[in-house]
JSON list of C-alpha atoms in Angstrom, two decimals:
[
{"chain": "A", "resi": 1, "resn": "MET", "atom": "CA", "xyz": [158.52, 65.67, 159.77]},
{"chain": "A", "resi": 2, "resn": "ALA", "atom": "CA", "xyz": [155.43, 67.17, 158.14]},
{"chain": "A", "resi": 3, "resn": "GLN", "atom": "CA", "xyz": [152.11, 66.65, 159.82]},
{"chain": "A", "resi": 4, "resn": "GLU", "atom": "CA", "xyz": [149.37, 65.15, 157.65]},
{"chain": "A", "resi": 5, "resn": "GLU", "atom": "CA", "xyz": [146.25, 67.16, 156.98]},
{"chain": "A", "resi": 6, "resn": "PRO", "atom": "CA", "xyz": [143.11, 65.54, 158.35]},
{"chain": "A", "resi": 7, "resn": "GLY", "atom": "CA", "xyz": [140.90, 63.83, 155.78]},
{"chain": "A", "resi": 8, "resn": "VAL", "atom": "CA", "xyz": [137.24, 64.45, 155.19]},
{"chain": "A", "resi": 9, "resn": "ALA", "atom": "CA", "xyz": [136.13, 61.69, 157.58]},
{"chain": "A", "resi": 10, "resn": "GLU", "atom": "CA", "xyz": [138.28, 63.13, 160.35]},
{"chain": "A", "resi": 11, "resn": "PHE", "atom": "CA", "xyz": [136.93, 66.63, 159.74]},
{"chain": "A", "resi": 12, "resn": "TYR", "atom": "CA", "xyz": [133.33, 65.46, 160.14]},
{"chain": "A", "resi": 13, "resn": "SER", "atom": "CA", "xyz": [133.89, 63.93, 163.57]},
{"chain": "A", "resi": 14, "resn": "GLY", "atom": "CA", "xyz": [133.40, 64.91, 167.18]},
{"chain": "A", "resi": 15, "resn": "LEU", "atom": "CA", "xyz": [131.92, 68.36, 167.67]},
{"chain": "A", "resi": 16, "resn": "ILE", "atom": "CA", "xyz": [131.48, 68.96, 163.93]},
{"chain": "A", "resi": 17, "resn": "ALA", "atom": "CA", "xyz": [129.27, 65.85, 163.67]},
{"chain": "A", "resi": 18, "resn": "GLU", "atom": "CA", "xyz": [127.19, 67.00, 166.64]},
{"chain": "A", "resi": 19, "resn": "LEU", "atom": "CA", "xyz": [126.74, 70.57, 165.42]},
{"chain": "A", "resi": 20, "resn": "TYR", "atom": "CA", "xyz": [126.65, 69.99, 161.66]},
{"chain": "A", "resi": 21, "resn": "GLU", "atom": "CA", "xyz": [122.90, 69.98, 161.16]},
{"chain": "A", "resi": 22, "resn": "PRO", "atom": "CA", "xyz": [122.00, 72.96, 163.38]},
{"chain": "A", "resi": 23, "resn": "LEU", "atom": "CA", "xyz": [124.81, 75.04, 161.87]},
{"chain": "A", "resi": 24, "resn": "ALA", "atom": "CA", "xyz": [124.20, 73.96, 158.28]},
{"chain": "A", "resi": 25, "resn": "GLY", "atom": "CA", "xyz": [120.51, 74.80, 158.52]},
{"chain": "A", "resi": 26, "resn": "GLY", "atom": "CA", "xyz": [119.26, 71.50, 157.14]},
{"chain": "A", "resi": 27, "resn": "ILE", "atom": "CA", "xyz": [118.31, 70.83, 153.55]},
{"chain": "A", "resi": 28, "resn": "GLY", "atom": "CA", "xyz": [114.83, 72.24, 153.53]},
{"chain": "A", "resi": 29, "resn": "SER", "atom": "CA", "xyz": [112.10, 70.07, 152.07]},
{"chain": "A", "resi": 30, "resn": "SER", "atom": "CA", "xyz": [112.96, 66.52, 151.06]},
{"chain": "A", "resi": 31, "resn": "ASP", "atom": "CA", "xyz": [110.09, 66.43, 148.57]},
{"chain": "A", "resi": 32, "resn": "ARG", "atom": "CA", "xyz": [112.36, 66.84, 145.53]},
{"chain": "A", "resi": 33, "resn": "PHE", "atom": "CA", "xyz": [114.49, 63.89, 146.64]},
{"chain": "A", "resi": 34, "resn": "ILE", "atom": "CA", "xyz": [111.40, 61.76, 147.23]},
{"chain": "A", "resi": 35, "resn": "ARG", "atom": "CA", "xyz": [110.08, 62.60, 143.74]},
{"chain": "A", "resi": 36, "resn": "PHE", "atom": "CA", "xyz": [113.50, 61.86, 142.21]},
{"chain": "A", "resi": 37, "resn": "VAL", "atom": "CA", "xyz": [113.75, 58.41, 143.79]},
{"chain": "A", "resi": 38, "resn": "ARG", "atom": "CA", "xyz": [110.15, 57.54, 142.93]},
{"chain": "A", "resi": 39, "resn": "LYS", "atom": "CA", "xyz": [110.73, 58.55, 139.31]},
{"chain": "A", "resi": 40, "resn": "GLY", "atom": "CA", "xyz": [114.16, 56.90, 139.00]},
{"chain": "A", "resi": 41, "resn": "GLY", "atom": "CA", "xyz": [113.28, 53.72, 140.82]},
{"chain": "A", "resi": 42, "resn": "GLU", "atom": "CA", "xyz": [114.37, 51.98, 143.96]},
{"chain": "A", "resi": 43, "resn": "PRO", "atom": "CA", "xyz": [116.53, 51.05, 145.74]},
{"chain": "A", "resi": 44, "resn": "ALA", "atom": "CA", "xyz": [118.48, 54.27, 146.18]},
{"chain": "A", "resi": 45, "resn": "LEU", "atom": "CA", "xyz": [121.91, 54.84, 147.70]},
{"chain": "A", "resi": 46, "resn": "GLU", "atom": "CA", "xyz": [122.83, 58.11, 149.38]},
{"chain": "A", "resi": 47, "resn": "VAL", "atom": "CA", "xyz": [126.61, 58.46, 149.35]},
{"chain": "A", "resi": 48, "resn": "GLY", "atom": "CA", "xyz": [127.74, 60.81, 152.09]},
{"chain": "A", "resi": 49, "resn": "CYS", "atom": "CA", "xyz": [124.50, 60.54, 154.05]},
{"chain": "A", "resi": 50, "resn": "GLY", "atom": "CA", "xyz": [125.95, 62.38, 157.04]},
{"chain": "A", "resi": 51, "resn": "THR", "atom": "CA", "xyz": [123.32, 62.97, 159.72]},
{"chain": "A", "resi": 52, "resn": "GLY", "atom": "CA", "xyz": [120.62, 61.30, 157.62]},
{"chain": "A", "resi": 53, "resn": "LEU", "atom": "CA", "xyz": [118.91, 64.10, 155.76]},
{"chain": "A", "resi": 54, "resn": "PRO", "atom": "CA", "xyz": [117.24, 63.53, 153.34]},
{"chain": "A", "resi": 55, "resn": "MET", "atom": "CA", "xyz": [117.71, 59.75, 153.63]},
{"chain": "A", "resi": 56, "resn": "LEU", "atom": "CA", "xyz": [115.56, 59.40, 156.75]},
{"chain": "A", "resi": 57, "resn": "ASP", "atom": "CA", "xyz": [112.76, 61.37, 155.08]},
{"chain": "A", "resi": 58, "resn": "LEU", "atom": "CA", "xyz": [112.89, 58.98, 152.12]},
{"chain": "A", "resi": 59, "resn": "LEU", "atom": "CA", "xyz": [112.63, 56.01, 154.47]},
{"chain": "A", "resi": 60, "resn": "ALA", "atom": "CA", "xyz": [109.68, 57.66, 156.23]},
{"chain": "A", "resi": 61, "resn": "ALA", "atom": "CA", "xyz": [108.02, 58.02, 152.82]},
{"chain": "A", "resi": 62, "resn": "GLY", "atom": "CA", "xyz": [108.25, 54.25, 152.41]},
{"chain": "A", "resi": 63, "resn": "LEU", "atom": "CA", "xyz": [111.13, 54.24, 149.93]},
{"chain": "A", "resi": 64, "resn": "GLU", "atom": "CA", "xyz": [113.94, 51.71, 149.93]},
{"chain": "A", "resi": 65, "resn": "VAL", "atom": "CA", "xyz": [117.18, 53.61, 150.51]},
{"chain": "A", "resi": 66, "resn": "GLU", "atom": "CA", "xyz": [120.58, 52.91, 152.04]},
{"chain": "A", "resi": 67, "resn": "GLY", "atom": "CA", "xyz": [123.17, 55.43, 153.16]},
{"chain": "A", "resi": 68, "resn": "LEU", "atom": "CA", "xyz": [126.90, 55.41, 153.65]},
{"chain": "A", "resi": 69, "resn": "ASP", "atom": "CA", "xyz": [129.36, 57.92, 155.00]},
{"chain": "A", "resi": 70, "resn": "ALA", "atom": "CA", "xyz": [133.12, 57.96, 155.62]},
{"chain": "A", "resi": 71, "resn": "SER", "atom": "CA", "xyz": [132.64, 59.54, 159.05]},
{"chain": "A", "resi": 72, "resn": "ALA", "atom": "CA", "xyz": [131.70, 57.12, 161.83]},
{"chain": "A", "resi": 73, "resn": "ASP", "atom": "CA", "xyz": [130.56, 60.07, 163.97]},
{"chain": "A", "resi": 74, "resn": "MET", "atom": "CA", "xyz": [128.19, 61.33, 161.28]},
{"chain": "A", "resi": 75, "resn": "LEU", "atom": "CA", "xyz": [126.77, 57.81, 160.92]},
{"chain": "A", "resi": 76, "resn": "SER", "atom": "CA", "xyz": [126.30, 57.71, 164.68]},
{"chain": "A", "resi": 77, "resn": "GLN", "atom": "CA", "xyz": [124.27, 60.92, 164.47]},
{"chain": "A", "resi": 78, "resn": "CYS", "atom": "CA", "xyz": [122.21, 59.38, 161.67]},
{"chain": "A", "resi": 79, "resn": "ARG", "atom": "CA", "xyz": [121.55, 56.18, 163.63]},
{"chain": "A", "resi": 80, "resn": "SER", "atom": "CA", "xyz": [120.47, 58.17, 166.69]},
{"chain": "A", "resi": 81, "resn": "ARG", "atom": "CA", "xyz": [117.82, 59.92, 164.58]},
{"chain": "A", "resi": 82, "resn": "ALA", "atom": "CA", "xyz": [116.53, 56.72, 162.92]}
]
């Protein structure tokens, strides 16, 4: 019987979720995202919010934004930073 390949949510779990941000190097400045949401209007939805960047920066800027992610572990990382 063939073994199923893990999906995206499974890939971004466990150790990958913990090490994602330090290894990925972050996103740099969130200023462009803040300008985009201010220009386009609120509320905003970040699909695939992962560890919370840039979503948490948008919230800190006083913008109304929600995030979702298929990986429970990535959402856990995001919640721990909020």
